[in-house]
PDB file of C-alpha atoms in Angstrom:
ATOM      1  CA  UNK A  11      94.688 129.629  71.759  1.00  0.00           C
ATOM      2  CA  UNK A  12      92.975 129.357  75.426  1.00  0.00           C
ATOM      3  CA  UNK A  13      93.620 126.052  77.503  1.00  0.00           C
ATOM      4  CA  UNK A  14      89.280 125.895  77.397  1.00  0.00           C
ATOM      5  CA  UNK A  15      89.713 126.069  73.306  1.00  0.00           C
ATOM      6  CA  UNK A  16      92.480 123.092  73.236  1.00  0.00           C
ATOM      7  CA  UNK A  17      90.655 121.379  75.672  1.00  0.00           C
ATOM      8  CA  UNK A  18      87.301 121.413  73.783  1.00  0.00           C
ATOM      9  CA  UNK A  19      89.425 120.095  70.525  1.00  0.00           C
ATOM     10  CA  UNK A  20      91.613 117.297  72.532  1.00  0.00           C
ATOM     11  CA  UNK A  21      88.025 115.993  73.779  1.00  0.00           C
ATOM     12  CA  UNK A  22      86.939 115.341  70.550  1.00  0.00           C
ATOM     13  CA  UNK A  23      89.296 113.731  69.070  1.00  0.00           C
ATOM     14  CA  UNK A  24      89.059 109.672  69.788  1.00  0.00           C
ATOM     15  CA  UNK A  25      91.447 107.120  70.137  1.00  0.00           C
ATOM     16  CA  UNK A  26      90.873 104.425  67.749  1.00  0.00           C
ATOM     17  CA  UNK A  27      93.116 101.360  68.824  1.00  0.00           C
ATOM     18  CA  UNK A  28      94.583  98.487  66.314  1.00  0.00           C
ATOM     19  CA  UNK A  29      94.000 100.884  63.304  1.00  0.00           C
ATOM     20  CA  UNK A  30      94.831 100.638  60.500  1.00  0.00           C
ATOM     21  CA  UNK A  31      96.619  97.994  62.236  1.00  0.00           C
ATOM     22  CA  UNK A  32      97.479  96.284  65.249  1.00  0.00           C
ATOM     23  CA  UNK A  33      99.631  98.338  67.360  1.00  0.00           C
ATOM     24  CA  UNK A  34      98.371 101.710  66.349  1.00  0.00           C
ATOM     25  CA  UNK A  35      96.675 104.221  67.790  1.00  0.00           C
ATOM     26  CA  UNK A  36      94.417 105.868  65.457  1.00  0.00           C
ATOM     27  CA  UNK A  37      93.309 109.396  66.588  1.00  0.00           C
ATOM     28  CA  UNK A  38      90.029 110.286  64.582  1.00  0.00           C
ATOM     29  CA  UNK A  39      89.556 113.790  64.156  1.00  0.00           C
ATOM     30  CA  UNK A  40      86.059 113.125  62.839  1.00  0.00           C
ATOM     31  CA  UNK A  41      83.984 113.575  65.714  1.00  0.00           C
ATOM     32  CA  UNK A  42      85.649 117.551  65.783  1.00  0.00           C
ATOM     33  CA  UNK A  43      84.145 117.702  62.354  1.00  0.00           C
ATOM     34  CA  UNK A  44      80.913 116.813  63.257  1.00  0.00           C
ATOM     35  CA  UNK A  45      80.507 119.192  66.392  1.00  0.00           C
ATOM     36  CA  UNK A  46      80.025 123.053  65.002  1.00  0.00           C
ATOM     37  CA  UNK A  47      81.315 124.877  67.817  1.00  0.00           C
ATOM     38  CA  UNK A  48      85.058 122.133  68.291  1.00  0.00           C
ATOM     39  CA  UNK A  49      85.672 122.898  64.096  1.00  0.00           C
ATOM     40  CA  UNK A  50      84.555 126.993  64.026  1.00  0.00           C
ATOM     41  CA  UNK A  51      87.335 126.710  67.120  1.00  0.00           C
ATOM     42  CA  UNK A  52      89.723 125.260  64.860  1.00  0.00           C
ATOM     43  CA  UNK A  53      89.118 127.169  62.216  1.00  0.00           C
ATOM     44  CA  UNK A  54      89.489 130.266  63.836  1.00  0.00           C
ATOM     45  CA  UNK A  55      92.648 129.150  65.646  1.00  0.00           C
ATOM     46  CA  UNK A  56      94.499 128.372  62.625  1.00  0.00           C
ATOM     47  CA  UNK A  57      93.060 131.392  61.284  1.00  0.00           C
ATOM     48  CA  UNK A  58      94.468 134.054  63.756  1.00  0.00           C
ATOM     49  CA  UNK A  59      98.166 131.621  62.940  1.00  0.00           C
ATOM     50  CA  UNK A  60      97.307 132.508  59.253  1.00  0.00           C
ATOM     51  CA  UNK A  61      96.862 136.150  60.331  1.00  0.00           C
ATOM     52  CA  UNK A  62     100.024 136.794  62.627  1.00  0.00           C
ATOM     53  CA  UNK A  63     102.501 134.790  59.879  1.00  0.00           C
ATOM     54  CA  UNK A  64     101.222 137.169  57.395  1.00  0.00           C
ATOM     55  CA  UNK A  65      99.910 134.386  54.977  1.00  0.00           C
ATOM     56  CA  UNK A  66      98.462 135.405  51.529  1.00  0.00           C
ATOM     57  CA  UNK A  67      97.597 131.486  50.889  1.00  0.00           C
ATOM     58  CA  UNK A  68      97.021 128.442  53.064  1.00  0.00           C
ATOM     59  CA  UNK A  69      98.714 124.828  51.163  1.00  0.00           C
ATOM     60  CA  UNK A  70      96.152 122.134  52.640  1.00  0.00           C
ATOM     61  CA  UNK A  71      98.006 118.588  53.080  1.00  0.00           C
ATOM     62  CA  UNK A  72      95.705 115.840  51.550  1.00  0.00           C
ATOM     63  CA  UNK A  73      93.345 114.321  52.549  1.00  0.00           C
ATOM     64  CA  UNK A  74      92.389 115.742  55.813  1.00  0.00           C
ATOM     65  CA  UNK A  75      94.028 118.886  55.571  1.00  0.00           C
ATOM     66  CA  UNK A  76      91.992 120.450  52.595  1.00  0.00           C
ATOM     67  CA  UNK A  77      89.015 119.999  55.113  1.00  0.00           C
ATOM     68  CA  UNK A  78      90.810 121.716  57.682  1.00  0.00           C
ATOM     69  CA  UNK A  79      92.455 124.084  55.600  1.00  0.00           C
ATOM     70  CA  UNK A  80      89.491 125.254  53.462  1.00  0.00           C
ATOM     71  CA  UNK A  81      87.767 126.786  56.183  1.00  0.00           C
ATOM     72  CA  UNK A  82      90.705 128.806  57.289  1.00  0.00           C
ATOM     73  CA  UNK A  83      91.151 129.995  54.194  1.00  0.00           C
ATOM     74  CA  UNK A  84      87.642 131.446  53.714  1.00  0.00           C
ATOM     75  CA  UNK A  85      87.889 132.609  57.499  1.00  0.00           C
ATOM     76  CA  UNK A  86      91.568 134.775  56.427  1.00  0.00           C
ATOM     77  CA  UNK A  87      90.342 135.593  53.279  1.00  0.00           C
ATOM     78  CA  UNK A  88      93.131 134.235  51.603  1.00  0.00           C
ATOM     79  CA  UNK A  89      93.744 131.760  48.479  1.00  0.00           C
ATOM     80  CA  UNK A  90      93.457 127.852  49.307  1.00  0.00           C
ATOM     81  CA  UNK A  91      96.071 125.507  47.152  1.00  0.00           C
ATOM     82  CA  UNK A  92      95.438 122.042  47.878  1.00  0.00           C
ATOM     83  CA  UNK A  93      98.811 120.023  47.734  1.00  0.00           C
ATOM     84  CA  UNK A  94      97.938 116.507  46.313  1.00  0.00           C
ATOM     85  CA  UNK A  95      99.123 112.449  46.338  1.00  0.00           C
ATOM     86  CA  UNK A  96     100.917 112.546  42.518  1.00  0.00           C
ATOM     87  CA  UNK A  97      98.472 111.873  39.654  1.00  0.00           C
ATOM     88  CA  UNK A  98      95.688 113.628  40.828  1.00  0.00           C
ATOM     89  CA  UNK A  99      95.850 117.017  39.984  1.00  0.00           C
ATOM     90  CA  UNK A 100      95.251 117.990  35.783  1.00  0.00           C
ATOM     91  CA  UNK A 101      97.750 120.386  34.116  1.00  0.00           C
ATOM     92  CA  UNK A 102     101.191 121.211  34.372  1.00  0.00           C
ATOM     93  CA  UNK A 103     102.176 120.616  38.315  1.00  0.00           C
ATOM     94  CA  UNK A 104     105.560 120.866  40.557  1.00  0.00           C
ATOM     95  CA  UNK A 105     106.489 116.805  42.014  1.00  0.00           C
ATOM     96  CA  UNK A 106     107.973 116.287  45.028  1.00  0.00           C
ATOM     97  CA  UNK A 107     109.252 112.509  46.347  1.00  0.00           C
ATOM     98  CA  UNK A 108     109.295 111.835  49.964  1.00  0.00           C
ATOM     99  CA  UNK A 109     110.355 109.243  52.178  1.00  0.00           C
ATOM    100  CA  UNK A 110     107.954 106.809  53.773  1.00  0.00           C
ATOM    101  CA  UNK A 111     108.692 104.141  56.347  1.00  0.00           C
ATOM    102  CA  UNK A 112     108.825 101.433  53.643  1.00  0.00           C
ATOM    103  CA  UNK A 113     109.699 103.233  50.195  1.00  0.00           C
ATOM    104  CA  UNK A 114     108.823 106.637  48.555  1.00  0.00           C
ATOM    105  CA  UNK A 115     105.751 108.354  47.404  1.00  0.00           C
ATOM    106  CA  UNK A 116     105.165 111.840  45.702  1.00  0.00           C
ATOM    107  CA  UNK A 117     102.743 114.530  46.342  1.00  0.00           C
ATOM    108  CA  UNK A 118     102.129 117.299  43.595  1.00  0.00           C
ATOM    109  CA  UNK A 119     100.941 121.290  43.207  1.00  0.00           C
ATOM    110  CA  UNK A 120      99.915 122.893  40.317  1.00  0.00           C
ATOM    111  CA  UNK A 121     102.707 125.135  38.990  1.00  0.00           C
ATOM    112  CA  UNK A 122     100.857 128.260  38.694  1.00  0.00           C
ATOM    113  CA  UNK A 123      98.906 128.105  41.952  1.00  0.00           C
ATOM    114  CA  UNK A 124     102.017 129.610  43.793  1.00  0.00           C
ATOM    115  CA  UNK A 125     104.326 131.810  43.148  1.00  0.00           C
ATOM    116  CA  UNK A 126     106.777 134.920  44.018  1.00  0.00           C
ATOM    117  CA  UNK A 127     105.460 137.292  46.298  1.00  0.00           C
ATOM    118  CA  UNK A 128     102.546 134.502  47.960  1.00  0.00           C
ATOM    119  CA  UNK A 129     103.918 133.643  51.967  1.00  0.00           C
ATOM    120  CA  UNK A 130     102.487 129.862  52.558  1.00  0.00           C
ATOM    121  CA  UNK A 131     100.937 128.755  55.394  1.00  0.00           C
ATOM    122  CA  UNK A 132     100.684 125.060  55.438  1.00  0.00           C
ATOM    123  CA  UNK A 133      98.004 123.099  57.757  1.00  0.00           C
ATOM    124  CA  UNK A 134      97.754 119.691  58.124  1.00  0.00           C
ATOM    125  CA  UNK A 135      95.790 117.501  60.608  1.00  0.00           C
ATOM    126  CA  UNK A 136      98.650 115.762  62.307  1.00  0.00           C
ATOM    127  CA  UNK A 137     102.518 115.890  62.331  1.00  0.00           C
ATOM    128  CA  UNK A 138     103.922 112.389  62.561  1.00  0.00           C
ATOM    129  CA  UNK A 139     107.169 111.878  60.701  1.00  0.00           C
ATOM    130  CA  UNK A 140     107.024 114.682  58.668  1.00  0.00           C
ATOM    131  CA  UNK A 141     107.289 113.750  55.785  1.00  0.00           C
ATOM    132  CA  UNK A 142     104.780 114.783  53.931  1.00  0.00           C
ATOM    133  CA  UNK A 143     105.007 118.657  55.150  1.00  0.00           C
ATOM    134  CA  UNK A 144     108.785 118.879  54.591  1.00  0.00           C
ATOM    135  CA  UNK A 145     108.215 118.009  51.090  1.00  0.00           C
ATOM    136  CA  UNK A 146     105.146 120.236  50.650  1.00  0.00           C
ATOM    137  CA  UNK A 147     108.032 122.929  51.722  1.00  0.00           C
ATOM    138  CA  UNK A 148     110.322 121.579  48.988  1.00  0.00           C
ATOM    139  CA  UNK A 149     107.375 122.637  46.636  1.00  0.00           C
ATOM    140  CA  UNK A 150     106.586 125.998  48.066  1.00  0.00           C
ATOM    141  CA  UNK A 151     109.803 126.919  47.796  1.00  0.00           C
ATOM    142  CA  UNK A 152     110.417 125.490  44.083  1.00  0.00           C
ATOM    143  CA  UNK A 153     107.608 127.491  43.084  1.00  0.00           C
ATOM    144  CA  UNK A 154     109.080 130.832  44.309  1.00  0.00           C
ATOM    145  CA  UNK A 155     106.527 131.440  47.157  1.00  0.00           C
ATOM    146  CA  UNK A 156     108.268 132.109  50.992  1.00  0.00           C
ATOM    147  CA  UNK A 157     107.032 129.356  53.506  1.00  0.00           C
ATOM    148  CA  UNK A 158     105.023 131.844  56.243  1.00  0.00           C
ATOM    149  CA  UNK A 159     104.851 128.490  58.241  1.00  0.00           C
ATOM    150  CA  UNK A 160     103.162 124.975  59.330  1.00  0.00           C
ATOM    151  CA  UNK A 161     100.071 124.722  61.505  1.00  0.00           C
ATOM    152  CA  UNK A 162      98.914 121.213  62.756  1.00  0.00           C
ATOM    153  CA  UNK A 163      96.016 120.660  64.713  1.00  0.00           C
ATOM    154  CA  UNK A 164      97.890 117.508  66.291  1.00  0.00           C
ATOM    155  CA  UNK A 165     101.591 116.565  66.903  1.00  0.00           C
ATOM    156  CA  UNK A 166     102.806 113.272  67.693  1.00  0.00           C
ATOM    157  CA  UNK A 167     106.105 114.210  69.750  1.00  0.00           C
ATOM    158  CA  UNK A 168     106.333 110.391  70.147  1.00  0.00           C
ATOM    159  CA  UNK A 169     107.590 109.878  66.065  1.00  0.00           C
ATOM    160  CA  UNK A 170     110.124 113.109  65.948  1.00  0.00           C
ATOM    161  CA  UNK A 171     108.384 114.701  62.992  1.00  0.00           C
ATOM    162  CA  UNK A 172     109.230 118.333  64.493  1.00  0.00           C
ATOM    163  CA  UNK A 173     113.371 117.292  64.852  1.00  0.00           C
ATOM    164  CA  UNK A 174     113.167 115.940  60.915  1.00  0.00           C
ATOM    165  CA  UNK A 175     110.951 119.313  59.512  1.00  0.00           C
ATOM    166  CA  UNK A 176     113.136 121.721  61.637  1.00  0.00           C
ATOM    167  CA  UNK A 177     116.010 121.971  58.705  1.00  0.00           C
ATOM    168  CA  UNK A 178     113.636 122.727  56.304  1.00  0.00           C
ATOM    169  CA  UNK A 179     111.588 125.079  57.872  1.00  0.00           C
ATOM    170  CA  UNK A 180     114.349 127.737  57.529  1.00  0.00           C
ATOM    171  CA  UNK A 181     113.394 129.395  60.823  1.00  0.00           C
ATOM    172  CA  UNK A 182     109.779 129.344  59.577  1.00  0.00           C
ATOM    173  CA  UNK A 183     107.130 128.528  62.758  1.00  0.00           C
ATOM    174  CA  UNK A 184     106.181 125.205  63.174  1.00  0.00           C
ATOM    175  CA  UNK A 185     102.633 124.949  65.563  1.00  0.00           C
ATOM    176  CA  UNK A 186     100.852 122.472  66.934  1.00  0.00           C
ATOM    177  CA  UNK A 187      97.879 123.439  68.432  1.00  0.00           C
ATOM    178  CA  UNK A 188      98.221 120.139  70.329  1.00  0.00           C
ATOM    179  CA  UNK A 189     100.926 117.672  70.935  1.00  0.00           C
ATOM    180  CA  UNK A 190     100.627 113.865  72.454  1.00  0.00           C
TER     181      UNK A 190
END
C-alpha cells in the first residue's frame, strides 16, 4: 500500500472522544465508508493481501468486518464466511469462547462454510486485544481450513493485541494497514 493510499484512509477515520465511555477514544471508520474513492482503496488493499496469501475465502469479524470484508471478497473473487457473536447464525455451527476484559463471550461459524483445502484470510476493522481474531483462528483451524492470515485496517499498538495473536497465528501474517 502507498503512503498517499494510507494517508487518504488515516484522514478519514475520526476520533470520537468519551465513547462508548469516558476515557475512550472511539475511532469511527464510518466516514471511510461514506467516501467512494477512501473504501474502493481499502478494498483493493486488502484485496491484493487476499491475493499474495493465496486466500480461497475471506472470514469477516462481526460487525464491521463483514462490511469490510464483503467487498474484498467480491474484489478476489473468493468465498465470504461471516464469523458471528454466538446465537446468530441457523444450523449446525463451530463455537468458540474468548476472553473479554470483564468475562467471556463466544463467536460462532457455520460448520460447513470451511473446510480442508480453503486458506483463510481474516479481516477485521481494528486489532485491539485480540481477542476476537485469535479465536476466529481457533475456528478456522477446528474446521480443517489453513489460516492464510489476518488483515486489519487499524491496529491499536497501544492494547498489545499483535503480542497476544502472535502464538496463534502459527507464523501466519498478521497486517495492519495502519497502526496508532
Amino acid at each position: 500500500m502507498t503512503t498517499a493510499t494510507r494517508d487518504l484512509l488515516l484522514s478519514r477515520i475520526r476520533d470520537v472522544p468519551d465513547h462508548p465511555k469516558p476515557g475512550v477514544v472511539f475511532k469511527d471508520i464510518t466516514p471511510l465508508l461514506a467516501d467512494p474513492v477512501a473504501f474502493a482503496a481499502l478494498t483493493g488493499a486488502f484485496a491484493e493481501l487476499c491475493t499474495r496469501y493465496g486466500a480461497t475465502k475471506i472470514v469477516g469479524l462481526e460487525a464491521r468486518g463483514f462490511i469490510l470484508a464483503a467487498p474484498v471478497a467480491v474484489t478476489a473473487q473468493v468465498g465470504f464466511v461471516p464469523v458471528r457473536k454466538a446465537g446468530k447464525l441457523p444450523g449446525a455451527t463451530l463455537r468458540q469462547a474468548y476472553e473479554l476484559e470483564y468475562g467471556t463471550a463466544e463467536i460462532e461459524v457455520h460448520a460447513e462454510d470451511l473446510a480442508a483445502g480453503d486458506r483463510v484470510l481474516v479481516i477485521d476493522d481494528v486489532l485491539a486485544t485480540g481477542g476476537t481474531a485469535e479465536a476466529s483462528l481457533e475456528l478456522i483451524r477446528r474446521a480443517g481450513a489453513d489460516v492464510a492470515g489476518v488483515a486489519v485496517l487499524m491496529e491499536l499498538g497501544f492494547l498489545a493485541g499483535r503480542s497476544r495473536l502472535e502464538p496463534a497465528l502459527r507464523g501466519a501474517p498478521l497486517e495492519a494497514l495502519i497502526t496508532v
